[in-house]
Short mmCIF file of C-alpha atoms in Angstrom, two decimals:
data_model
loop_
_atom_site.label_atom_id
_atom_site.label_comp_id
_atom_site.label_asym_id
_atom_site.label_seq_id
_atom_site.Cartn_x
_atom_site.Cartn_y
_atom_site.Cartn_z
CA MET D 1 -6.39 18.30 -41.67
CA VAL D 2 -2.74 18.80 -40.73
CA PRO D 3 -0.77 15.51 -40.84
CA SER D 4 0.08 14.12 -37.42
CA TYR D 5 3.81 14.20 -38.10
CA LEU D 6 3.60 17.98 -38.57
CA HIS D 7 1.80 18.27 -35.24
CA PHE D 8 4.60 16.31 -33.61
CA TRP D 9 7.28 18.46 -35.31
CA ALA D 10 5.62 21.69 -34.15
CA PHE D 11 5.28 20.22 -30.66
CA SER D 12 8.96 19.33 -30.51
CA VAL D 13 10.03 22.79 -31.67
CA PHE D 14 7.75 24.43 -29.11
CA CYS D 15 9.20 22.36 -26.28
CA LEU D 16 12.70 23.47 -27.16
CA THR D 17 11.96 27.19 -27.05
CA LYS D 18 13.42 29.21 -24.23
CA ASP D 19 10.15 31.08 -23.68
CA VAL D 20 8.39 27.93 -22.54
CA LEU D 21 11.15 26.22 -20.62
CA GLY D 22 12.32 29.35 -18.84
CA SER D 23 9.00 31.00 -18.07
CA VAL D 24 7.80 31.85 -14.58
CA CYS D 25 4.24 31.26 -13.41
CA SER D 26 2.37 34.24 -12.00
CA GLU D 27 0.16 31.93 -9.91
CA THR D 28 0.50 28.26 -8.99
CA ARG D 29 -2.37 25.98 -8.02
CA LYS D 30 -1.64 23.25 -5.47
CA VAL D 31 -2.73 19.73 -6.42
CA ILE D 32 -2.66 16.98 -3.78
CA GLY D 33 -2.89 13.24 -4.35
CA ALA D 34 -2.34 9.99 -2.48
CA GLU D 35 0.06 7.42 -3.88
CA GLY D 36 -1.77 5.24 -6.38
CA SER D 37 -4.64 7.69 -6.87
CA ASP D 38 -5.60 9.77 -9.91
CA VAL D 39 -5.21 13.57 -9.94
CA THR D 40 -6.82 16.16 -12.19
CA MET D 41 -5.32 19.41 -13.45
CA PRO D 42 -8.21 21.57 -14.66
CA VAL D 43 -8.14 23.91 -17.65
CA ASN D 44 -11.01 26.21 -18.64
CA LYS D 45 -11.97 24.98 -22.12
CA GLU D 46 -13.24 28.36 -23.36
CA ALA D 47 -11.86 29.12 -26.87
CA VAL D 48 -8.92 26.75 -26.45
CA LYS D 49 -7.06 25.80 -29.62
CA GLU D 50 -4.37 23.66 -28.02
CA VAL D 51 -2.65 22.95 -24.72
CA ILE D 52 0.96 21.90 -24.31
CA TRP D 53 1.84 20.32 -20.96
CA VAL D 54 5.31 20.69 -19.45
CA PHE D 55 6.56 18.89 -16.32
CA ASN D 56 9.80 20.01 -14.68
CA HIS D 57 10.90 21.56 -18.00
CA ARG D 58 10.01 18.44 -20.01
CA CYS D 59 7.15 18.40 -22.52
CA ILE D 60 4.91 15.45 -21.71
CA ALA D 61 1.71 15.94 -23.73
CA LYS D 62 -0.23 18.09 -26.18
CA THR D 63 -4.00 18.23 -26.62
CA TRP D 64 -6.27 19.66 -29.32
CA PRO D 65 -10.04 19.97 -29.72
CA ASN D 66 -11.71 16.75 -30.90
CA GLN D 67 -8.41 14.90 -31.31
CA ASN D 68 -6.38 12.38 -29.39
CA SER D 69 -3.59 13.65 -27.18
CA ASP D 70 0.08 13.23 -28.05
CA ILE D 71 2.09 11.74 -25.16
CA THR D 72 5.82 12.29 -25.65
CA ASP D 73 7.21 11.17 -22.29
CA SER D 74 7.24 7.38 -21.92
CA ALA D 75 6.72 7.68 -18.15
CA TYR D 76 3.19 8.91 -18.88
CA ASN D 77 2.15 6.41 -21.54
CA GLY D 78 -1.24 5.02 -20.55
CA ARG D 79 -1.31 7.28 -17.49
CA VAL D 80 -2.35 10.65 -18.94
CA SER D 81 -5.79 11.23 -20.41
CA LYS D 82 -7.80 14.28 -21.42
CA GLU D 83 -11.07 14.96 -19.65
CA ALA D 84 -14.03 16.78 -21.19
CA GLY D 85 -12.47 20.03 -22.30
CA PHE D 86 -8.73 20.29 -21.83
CA SER D 87 -8.15 19.22 -18.24
CA ILE D 88 -5.85 16.23 -17.89
CA VAL D 89 -5.89 13.30 -15.50
CA ILE D 90 -2.68 11.62 -14.34
CA LYS D 91 -3.37 8.09 -13.16
CA ASN D 92 -1.67 6.08 -10.42
CA VAL D 93 0.58 8.90 -9.22
CA THR D 94 3.81 8.22 -7.33
CA LYS D 95 6.38 10.34 -5.54
CA GLU D 96 8.27 10.58 -8.84
CA ASP D 97 5.37 12.55 -10.31
CA GLU D 98 5.79 15.37 -7.80
CA GLY D 99 6.78 18.73 -9.19
CA LEU D 100 5.67 21.69 -11.28
CA TYR D 101 3.30 21.15 -14.21
CA THR D 102 2.62 23.94 -16.71
CA ALA D 103 -0.34 24.07 -19.11
CA ASN D 104 0.61 26.34 -22.01
CA VAL D 105 -2.80 27.31 -23.40
CA LEU D 106 -3.43 28.90 -26.80
CA ARG D 107 -6.87 30.50 -27.03
CA GLY D 108 -8.82 31.92 -29.98
CA ALA D 109 -6.82 34.26 -32.21
CA ALA D 110 -4.13 34.80 -29.60
CA GLU D 111 -0.51 34.35 -30.62
CA VAL D 112 0.85 34.06 -27.09
CA TYR D 113 0.42 31.06 -24.83
CA GLU D 114 -1.30 31.61 -21.49
CA GLN D 115 0.44 29.70 -18.73
CA LEU D 116 -1.40 27.81 -15.98
CA CYS D 117 0.78 26.23 -13.32
CA TYR D 118 0.15 23.33 -10.93
CA GLN D 119 2.36 22.11 -8.10
CA LEU D 120 1.68 18.41 -7.50
CA ARG D 121 2.41 16.92 -4.08
CA VAL D 122 1.97 13.18 -3.55
CA TYR D 123 1.52 11.75 -0.04
CA GLU D 124 1.69 8.22 1.29
CA ASN D 125 -1.51 6.35 2.07
CA LEU D 126 -1.65 5.90 5.84
CA SER D 127 -2.73 2.57 7.34
CA HIS D 128 -3.60 1.45 10.87
CA LYS D 129 -0.30 -0.43 10.99
CA ASP D 130 1.51 2.92 10.83
CA LEU D 131 -0.08 4.16 14.06
CA GLU D 132 1.00 2.98 17.51
CA ILE D 133 -0.23 4.01 20.96
CA HIS D 134 2.06 3.59 23.98
CA HIS D 135 1.43 4.19 27.67
CA LEU D 136 3.77 4.83 30.59
CA PHE D 137 2.59 4.89 34.21
CA THR D 138 3.60 7.85 36.36
CA ASP D 139 1.43 6.69 39.28
CA ARG D 140 -0.02 3.21 38.83
CA GLU D 141 -2.00 3.22 42.08
CA ASN D 142 -3.98 6.32 41.08
CA CYS D 143 -3.98 5.43 37.37
CA HIS D 144 -1.90 8.37 36.20
CA LEU D 145 -0.17 7.71 32.92
CA ASN D 146 1.30 9.32 29.83
CA LEU D 147 -0.10 8.38 26.44
CA SER D 148 1.93 8.75 23.27
CA CYS D 149 0.84 8.27 19.69
CA THR D 150 3.52 7.60 17.08
CA VAL D 151 3.39 7.29 13.31
CA ASN D 152 6.20 5.88 11.20
CA ARG D 153 5.53 8.19 8.26
CA ALA D 154 6.66 11.64 7.12
CA ASP D 155 4.49 14.77 6.85
CA VAL D 156 1.91 13.50 9.36
CA THR D 157 -0.02 15.49 11.98
CA VAL D 158 -1.05 13.67 15.16
CA THR D 159 -4.16 14.73 17.10
CA TRP D 160 -5.73 13.35 20.28
CA ASN D 161 -9.48 13.68 20.69
CA SER D 162 -11.73 12.78 23.61
CA ALA D 163 -15.23 13.61 24.80
CA GLY D 164 -13.86 15.01 28.03
CA ARG D 165 -10.96 17.07 26.66
CA GLY D 166 -11.82 17.98 23.11
CA GLU D 167 -9.08 18.08 20.50
CA THR D 168 -5.38 18.37 21.31
CA ASN D 169 -2.81 18.77 18.54
CA VAL D 170 0.01 16.96 20.30
CA ALA D 171 1.40 13.43 20.14
CA ASN D 172 1.67 13.01 23.93
CA ILE D 173 -0.97 13.59 26.60
CA THR D 174 -1.33 12.93 30.33
CA TYR D 175 -4.23 10.92 31.73
CA HIS D 176 -5.46 10.96 35.35
CA GLY D 177 -7.76 8.08 36.25
CA ASN D 178 -9.45 10.03 39.04
CA SER D 179 -10.67 12.77 36.69
CA PRO D 180 -14.41 13.25 35.94
CA ALA D 181 -13.90 11.69 32.50
CA THR D 182 -12.43 8.49 33.96
CA ASP D 183 -14.07 6.13 31.48
CA SER D 184 -13.83 8.41 28.45
CA SER D 185 -12.47 7.03 25.23
CA TYR D 186 -9.48 8.72 23.62
CA THR D 187 -8.87 8.69 19.88
CA CYS D 188 -5.51 9.26 18.23
CA ILE D 189 -5.84 10.58 14.68
CA ALA D 190 -2.91 10.61 12.26
CA ALA D 191 -3.42 12.59 9.08
CA ASN D 192 -1.68 14.00 6.06
CA PRO D 193 -3.37 16.07 3.34
CA ALA D 194 -4.35 12.92 1.41
CA SER D 195 -5.40 10.34 4.03
CA ASN D 196 -6.00 9.71 7.73
CA VAL D 197 -6.26 6.82 10.20
CA SER D 198 -7.31 6.61 13.85
CA ARG D 199 -7.28 4.33 16.88
CA THR D 200 -9.50 4.56 19.97
CA ILE D 201 -8.58 3.44 23.49
CA ILE D 202 -10.01 3.67 27.03
CA PRO D 203 -7.00 4.64 29.19
CA ARG D 204 -8.71 3.52 32.40
CA LEU D 205 -8.54 -0.08 31.23
CA PHE D 206 -4.74 0.01 31.30
CA CYS D 207 -5.03 0.28 35.08
CA VAL D 208 -7.25 -2.80 35.51
CA LYS D 209 -5.70 -6.21 36.15
CA GLY D 210 -5.21 -8.02 32.89
CA LYS D 211 -4.26 -7.00 29.40
CA PHE D 212 -6.30 -4.47 27.43
CA VAL D 213 -6.71 -5.37 23.77
CA HIS D 214 -8.78 -4.42 20.78
CA ILE D 215 -10.52 -7.69 19.98
CA GLU D 216 -10.52 -7.13 16.22
CA ASP D 217 -6.72 -7.13 16.28
CA LEU D 218 -6.75 -10.77 17.44
CA TYR D 219 -9.55 -12.58 15.66
CA SER D 220 -13.08 -12.19 14.41
CA ILE D 221 -15.87 -12.39 16.97
CA SER D 222 -17.54 -15.81 17.17
CA SER D 223 -20.27 -15.24 19.75
CA ILE D 224 -21.47 -12.94 22.50
CA ASP D 225 -23.50 -14.17 25.47
CA THR D 226 -26.10 -12.32 27.53
CA ASN D 227 -23.64 -11.46 30.32
CA ASP D 228 -21.68 -9.06 28.11
CA ARG D 229 -18.91 -11.61 27.76
CA ILE D 230 -17.33 -12.58 24.51
CA LEU D 231 -16.19 -16.08 23.62
CA GLY D 232 -13.39 -16.38 21.12
CA PRO D 233 -12.50 -19.45 19.06
CA SER D 234 -10.30 -22.20 20.46
CA ILE D 235 -6.61 -21.62 19.85
CA LYS D 236 -4.19 -24.55 19.85
CA HIS D 237 -5.07 -26.70 22.88
CA LEU D 238 -6.93 -24.03 24.85
CA HIS D 239 -10.66 -24.01 25.39
CA PRO D 240 -12.49 -20.89 24.13
CA TRP D 241 -10.95 -17.84 25.66
CA ASP D 242 -13.01 -15.91 28.16
CA TRP D 243 -13.03 -12.11 27.89
CA LYS D 244 -14.71 -9.25 29.68
CA CYS D 245 -15.54 -6.60 27.12
CA ARG D 246 -17.21 -3.32 26.48
CA VAL D 247 -18.24 -1.57 23.29
CA VAL D 248 -16.76 1.79 22.32
CA GLU D 249 -17.99 3.46 19.15
CA GLY D 250 -19.13 0.12 17.75
CA LYS D 251 -15.83 -1.68 18.45
CA PHE D 252 -15.06 -4.29 21.10
CA TYR D 253 -12.41 -3.59 23.74
CA CYS D 254 -11.66 -6.44 26.12
CA LEU D 255 -9.68 -7.42 29.20
CA GLU D 256 -7.79 -10.67 29.13
CA PHE D 257 -7.92 -12.69 32.35
CA PRO D 258 -5.17 -15.36 32.27
CA GLY D 259 -6.78 -17.11 35.22
CA ASP D 260 -9.78 -17.92 33.06
CA PHE D 261 -7.74 -20.11 30.73
CA LYS D 262 -8.43 -23.83 30.93
CA SER D 263 -6.53 -26.64 29.35
CA ASP D 264 -7.56 -30.09 28.18
#
């Protein structure tokens, strides 16, 4: 068996050669990951003798059959592992891991390294807090309003979806309360290649007296009576709040009636 220090010496010499650092990939595979996730860069294990991994012109690891991998970039210590075969997994990726990865593969009796290239793109994980829906009346009496969906994140596509209108790839739509789909629910979907979030509303409820809210945004449900009314827990010195609600896709949407409040 070749001593490990000789492996490391050969690895270092290889990484300094112009052929590796200056080479151009004939084909690049796109790899997508969400921040904090693990990504895999696959290599066909057939007749592989060794693989040297280069990231943005820096050697980061070398793998051999039936041996542990050498990790030479401290940023990847404990984060790079070899899967069955010669594919590698990079754990807990961040924006700093984005870039071009090259697998320099030596197979069988070949004397030239085959190059496999991977372009890693890391996207933010979207959350419901990133998505906001706003409404602006154009004709309150007839319940005509504009709906806008905004996301405070980069590289995000916003889509509206409703049973009455289908899918619309725009952030702003117009709603007319006298349309056939008056009580339809509308869902705003924000997505990037790694994650997506959505919120559902019933635009018609904006036109009804009172404040339209998604009950789960306020507190957990304590009880529901037989008259389709929901009773929330007492807050401060108020008696249980009284809400008129409906269910949309398994979620409660309610109208707040300030006149129903009672005090001690």
